PDB file of C-alpha atoms in Angstrom:
ATOM      1  CA  UNK A   1       8.358  22.232  -5.768  1.00  0.00           C
ATOM      2  CA  UNK A   2       9.832  20.096  -9.610  1.00  0.00           C
ATOM      3  CA  UNK A   3       9.535  17.318 -10.112  1.00  0.00           C
ATOM      4  CA  UNK A   4      13.201  15.671  -9.275  1.00  0.00           C
ATOM      5  CA  UNK A   5      12.781  17.170  -5.291  1.00  0.00           C
ATOM      6  CA  UNK A   6      12.973  15.850  -1.928  1.00  0.00           C
ATOM      7  CA  UNK A   7      11.726  16.555   1.084  1.00  0.00           C
ATOM      8  CA  UNK A   8      11.931  15.060   4.861  1.00  0.00           C
ATOM      9  CA  UNK A   9       9.220  15.243   6.567  1.00  0.00           C
ATOM     10  CA  UNK A  10       9.219  14.180  10.221  1.00  0.00           C
ATOM     11  CA  UNK A  11       5.806  11.978  10.836  1.00  0.00           C
ATOM     12  CA  UNK A  12       4.817  10.192  13.930  1.00  0.00           C
ATOM     13  CA  UNK A  13       8.784  10.411  14.966  1.00  0.00           C
ATOM     14  CA  UNK A  14       9.668   8.903  12.087  1.00  0.00           C
ATOM     15  CA  UNK A  15      12.190  10.384   8.953  1.00  0.00           C
ATOM     16  CA  UNK A  16      10.011  10.317   5.672  1.00  0.00           C
ATOM     17  CA  UNK A  17      12.101  10.580   2.113  1.00  0.00           C
ATOM     18  CA  UNK A  18       9.320  12.540  -0.143  1.00  0.00           C
ATOM     19  CA  UNK A  19      10.045  12.774  -3.758  1.00  0.00           C
ATOM     20  CA  UNK A  20       8.327  13.886  -7.007  1.00  0.00           C
ATOM     21  CA  UNK A  21       4.800  15.327  -4.881  1.00  0.00           C
ATOM     22  CA  UNK A  22       3.539  17.106  -7.885  1.00  0.00           C
ATOM     23  CA  UNK A  23       3.866  14.470  -9.325  1.00  0.00           C
ATOM     24  CA  UNK A  24      -1.010  13.427 -10.422  1.00  0.00           C
ATOM     25  CA  UNK A  25      -1.930  10.530  -9.569  1.00  0.00           C
ATOM     26  CA  UNK A  26      -5.710  11.023 -10.388  1.00  0.00           C
ATOM     27  CA  UNK A  27      -5.582  13.045 -13.372  1.00  0.00           C
ATOM     28  CA  UNK A  28      -9.001  12.700 -13.932  1.00  0.00           C
ATOM     29  CA  UNK A  29      -8.931  14.671 -10.602  1.00  0.00           C
ATOM     30  CA  UNK A  30      -5.477  16.026 -10.332  1.00  0.00           C
ATOM     31  CA  UNK A  31      -5.448  14.339  -7.375  1.00  0.00           C
ATOM     32  CA  UNK A  32      -0.759  14.624  -6.994  1.00  0.00           C
ATOM     33  CA  UNK A  33       0.902  12.089  -4.830  1.00  0.00           C
ATOM     34  CA  UNK A  34       1.279  14.923  -1.886  1.00  0.00           C
ATOM     35  CA  UNK A  35      -2.970  14.831  -1.610  1.00  0.00           C
ATOM     36  CA  UNK A  36      -2.196  11.069  -1.247  1.00  0.00           C
ATOM     37  CA  UNK A  37       0.372  10.752   1.249  1.00  0.00           C
ATOM     38  CA  UNK A  38      -1.499  12.936   2.921  1.00  0.00           C
ATOM     39  CA  UNK A  39      -4.948  11.605   2.630  1.00  0.00           C
ATOM     40  CA  UNK A  40      -2.994   7.752   3.553  1.00  0.00           C
ATOM     41  CA  UNK A  41      -2.216   9.842   7.164  1.00  0.00           C
ATOM     42  CA  UNK A  42      -5.460  10.898   7.070  1.00  0.00           C
ATOM     43  CA  UNK A  43      -7.507   7.259   7.260  1.00  0.00           C
ATOM     44  CA  UNK A  44      -4.771   5.681   9.048  1.00  0.00           C
ATOM     45  CA  UNK A  45      -6.842   5.436  12.690  1.00  0.00           C
ATOM     46  CA  UNK A  46      -9.434   3.611   9.943  1.00  0.00           C
ATOM     47  CA  UNK A  47      -6.774   2.060   7.928  1.00  0.00           C
ATOM     48  CA  UNK A  48      -4.354   0.585  10.163  1.00  0.00           C
ATOM     49  CA  UNK A  49      -6.409  -2.291  11.903  1.00  0.00           C
ATOM     50  CA  UNK A  50      -6.882  -4.166   9.258  1.00  0.00           C
ATOM     51  CA  UNK A  51      -2.905  -4.292   7.802  1.00  0.00           C
ATOM     52  CA  UNK A  52      -1.444  -4.137  10.948  1.00  0.00           C
ATOM     53  CA  UNK A  53       0.569  -7.299  10.824  1.00  0.00           C
ATOM     54  CA  UNK A  54      -0.232  -8.143   8.108  1.00  0.00           C
ATOM     55  CA  UNK A  55       2.123  -9.051   5.146  1.00  0.00           C
ATOM     56  CA  UNK A  56       1.380  -6.544   2.143  1.00  0.00           C
ATOM     57  CA  UNK A  57       1.807  -6.742  -1.525  1.00  0.00           C
ATOM     58  CA  UNK A  58       2.460  -2.869  -3.063  1.00  0.00           C
ATOM     59  CA  UNK A  59       0.213  -2.337  -6.610  1.00  0.00           C
ATOM     60  CA  UNK A  60       2.442   0.141  -7.350  1.00  0.00           C
ATOM     61  CA  UNK A  61       1.136   3.298 -10.655  1.00  0.00           C
ATOM     62  CA  UNK A  62       4.555   5.295 -11.124  1.00  0.00           C
ATOM     63  CA  UNK A  63       2.761   6.672 -13.537  1.00  0.00           C
ATOM     64  CA  UNK A  64      -0.659   7.511 -12.153  1.00  0.00           C
ATOM     65  CA  UNK A  65      -3.801   5.105 -12.420  1.00  0.00           C
ATOM     66  CA  UNK A  66      -3.671   5.909 -16.086  1.00  0.00           C
ATOM     67  CA  UNK A  67      -0.572   4.081 -16.122  1.00  0.00           C
ATOM     68  CA  UNK A  68       1.271   0.944 -16.788  1.00  0.00           C
ATOM     69  CA  UNK A  69       1.836  -0.652 -12.817  1.00  0.00           C
ATOM     70  CA  UNK A  70       3.417  -3.853 -11.287  1.00  0.00           C
ATOM     71  CA  UNK A  71       2.734  -5.987  -7.592  1.00  0.00           C
ATOM     72  CA  UNK A  72       6.026  -5.649  -6.067  1.00  0.00           C
ATOM     73  CA  UNK A  73       5.766  -8.582  -3.160  1.00  0.00           C
ATOM     74  CA  UNK A  74       9.634  -8.580  -1.515  1.00  0.00           C
ATOM     75  CA  UNK A  75       9.848  -4.712   0.561  1.00  0.00           C
ATOM     76  CA  UNK A  76      12.151  -3.089  -1.332  1.00  0.00           C
ATOM     77  CA  UNK A  77      15.717  -3.743  -0.067  1.00  0.00           C
ATOM     78  CA  UNK A  78      15.319   1.172  -0.424  1.00  0.00           C
ATOM     79  CA  UNK A  79      13.283   0.817   2.655  1.00  0.00           C
ATOM     80  CA  UNK A  80      14.238   3.211   6.089  1.00  0.00           C
ATOM     81  CA  UNK A  81      15.637   1.248   8.213  1.00  0.00           C
ATOM     82  CA  UNK A  82      12.649   1.377  10.297  1.00  0.00           C
ATOM     83  CA  UNK A  83      10.129   0.177   8.191  1.00  0.00           C
ATOM     84  CA  UNK A  84       9.329  -4.007   9.678  1.00  0.00           C
ATOM     85  CA  UNK A  85       9.061  -6.745   7.314  1.00  0.00           C
ATOM     86  CA  UNK A  86       7.659 -10.235   7.166  1.00  0.00           C
ATOM     87  CA  UNK A  87       9.678 -13.333   5.679  1.00  0.00           C
ATOM     88  CA  UNK A  88       6.825 -16.285   4.935  1.00  0.00           C
ATOM     89  CA  UNK A  89       7.456 -18.645   2.986  1.00  0.00           C
ATOM     90  CA  UNK A  90       6.071 -18.510  -0.355  1.00  0.00           C
ATOM     91  CA  UNK A  91       3.202 -22.136  -0.547  1.00  0.00           C
ATOM     92  CA  UNK A  92       4.457 -23.672  -3.516  1.00  0.00           C
ATOM     93  CA  UNK A  93       7.958 -23.048  -2.936  1.00  0.00           C
ATOM     94  CA  UNK A  94      10.678 -23.172  -1.006  1.00  0.00           C
ATOM     95  CA  UNK A  95      11.380 -19.437  -1.282  1.00  0.00           C
ATOM     96  CA  UNK A  96      10.512 -17.076   1.103  1.00  0.00           C
ATOM     97  CA  UNK A  97       9.169 -14.045   0.987  1.00  0.00           C
ATOM     98  CA  UNK A  98      11.108 -10.330   3.014  1.00  0.00           C
ATOM     99  CA  UNK A  99       7.229  -8.836   2.407  1.00  0.00           C
ATOM    100  CA  UNK A 100       6.197  -4.828   4.396  1.00  0.00           C
ATOM    101  CA  UNK A 101       4.348  -4.336   7.076  1.00  0.00           C
ATOM    102  CA  UNK A 102       2.652  -1.479   7.173  1.00  0.00           C
ATOM    103  CA  UNK A 103       2.011  -0.831  10.792  1.00  0.00           C
ATOM    104  CA  UNK A 104       1.528   3.038  11.323  1.00  0.00           C
ATOM    105  CA  UNK A 105       1.499   6.548   9.836  1.00  0.00           C
ATOM    106  CA  UNK A 106       4.767   6.536   8.575  1.00  0.00           C
ATOM    107  CA  UNK A 107       4.836   3.514   6.890  1.00  0.00           C
ATOM    108  CA  UNK A 108       1.667   4.105   5.358  1.00  0.00           C
ATOM    109  CA  UNK A 109       3.064   7.697   3.948  1.00  0.00           C
ATOM    110  CA  UNK A 110       6.308   5.591   3.050  1.00  0.00           C
ATOM    111  CA  UNK A 111       3.965   2.696   0.770  1.00  0.00           C
ATOM    112  CA  UNK A 112       1.916   5.476  -0.785  1.00  0.00           C
ATOM    113  CA  UNK A 113       5.566   7.764  -0.925  1.00  0.00           C
ATOM    114  CA  UNK A 114       5.932   4.154  -3.499  1.00  0.00           C
ATOM    115  CA  UNK A 115       2.984   5.234  -5.500  1.00  0.00           C
ATOM    116  CA  UNK A 116       1.659   1.855  -3.689  1.00  0.00           C
ATOM    117  CA  UNK A 117      -2.230   3.136  -4.420  1.00  0.00           C
ATOM    118  CA  UNK A 118      -3.086  -0.851  -4.127  1.00  0.00           C
ATOM    119  CA  UNK A 119      -2.254  -2.521  -0.525  1.00  0.00           C
ATOM    120  CA  UNK A 120      -3.315  -5.724  -0.374  1.00  0.00           C
ATOM    121  CA  UNK A 121      -2.855  -7.374   2.714  1.00  0.00           C
ATOM    122  CA  UNK A 122      -2.503 -11.058   3.962  1.00  0.00           C
ATOM    123  CA  UNK A 123      -5.263 -13.081   4.721  1.00  0.00           C
ATOM    124  CA  UNK A 124      -3.347 -13.669   7.913  1.00  0.00           C
ATOM    125  CA  UNK A 125      -1.045 -12.197  10.436  1.00  0.00           C
ATOM    126  CA  UNK A 126       2.745 -12.847   9.904  1.00  0.00           C
ATOM    127  CA  UNK A 127       3.180 -14.684  13.106  1.00  0.00           C
ATOM    128  CA  UNK A 128       0.366 -17.682  11.915  1.00  0.00           C
ATOM    129  CA  UNK A 129       0.766 -17.670   7.723  1.00  0.00           C
ATOM    130  CA  UNK A 130      -0.590 -20.746   6.849  1.00  0.00           C
ATOM    131  CA  UNK A 131      -3.676 -20.057   9.115  1.00  0.00           C
ATOM    132  CA  UNK A 132      -5.782 -16.909   8.306  1.00  0.00           C
ATOM    133  CA  UNK A 133      -7.463 -15.113  10.520  1.00  0.00           C
ATOM    134  CA  UNK A 134     -10.100 -13.027   8.250  1.00  0.00           C
ATOM    135  CA  UNK A 135     -12.841 -13.568   4.964  1.00  0.00           C
ATOM    136  CA  UNK A 136     -12.725 -10.669   1.873  1.00  0.00           C
ATOM    137  CA  UNK A 137     -15.437 -11.011  -0.033  1.00  0.00           C
ATOM    138  CA  UNK A 138     -14.205  -8.508  -3.552  1.00  0.00           C
ATOM    139  CA  UNK A 139     -17.418  -6.951  -4.935  1.00  0.00           C
ATOM    140  CA  UNK A 140     -16.421  -5.179  -7.229  1.00  0.00           C
ATOM    141  CA  UNK A 141     -18.564  -3.639  -9.343  1.00  0.00           C
ATOM    142  CA  UNK A 142     -18.917  -3.993 -13.158  1.00  0.00           C
ATOM    143  CA  UNK A 143     -21.859  -2.849 -15.852  1.00  0.00           C
ATOM    144  CA  UNK A 144     -25.230  -3.091 -15.257  1.00  0.00           C
ATOM    145  CA  UNK A 145     -24.445  -3.507 -11.517  1.00  0.00           C
ATOM    146  CA  UNK A 146     -23.478  -1.020  -9.436  1.00  0.00           C
ATOM    147  CA  UNK A 147     -21.122   0.443  -6.140  1.00  0.00           C
ATOM    148  CA  UNK A 148     -25.216  -0.484  -4.472  1.00  0.00           C
ATOM    149  CA  UNK A 149     -25.806  -3.398  -5.976  1.00  0.00           C
ATOM    150  CA  UNK A 150     -22.288  -4.940  -4.300  1.00  0.00           C
ATOM    151  CA  UNK A 151     -23.605  -3.047  -1.123  1.00  0.00           C
ATOM    152  CA  UNK A 152     -27.195  -5.258  -1.414  1.00  0.00           C
ATOM    153  CA  UNK A 153     -24.493  -8.451  -2.021  1.00  0.00           C
ATOM    154  CA  UNK A 154     -22.383  -7.971   0.634  1.00  0.00           C
TER     155      UNK A 154
END
């Protein structure tokens, strides 16, 4: 498949247009966009309970993890018509942000196709954005700590 080719798949009863499936997202291992989409689809049963109903900020890596990235809060207007969104008012402004909701496997695969390699969920559900329902401790290892020490601290 050439880099610019697009393909349409059916996943979870939804049609999804995918592109650039041979693009390498993880150069150290040669892991491609197609493999990321497949991985997201396979881990969906473990991930979706943590995403469902929560506004999501997408951290996108269009040129892979070694390239530049950007955060996207506003759900892209070119999203599929079946993708759910949540309108949430910003804490410090009157502006409302239309966040993506990744509630099912097709929406998760769609996000992976956008090179959204990190998914940052709200601590609250979209139906009550002012009331957090979870607490998160972000334990990132760094020298001299390893993931083992992070697990111990957790």
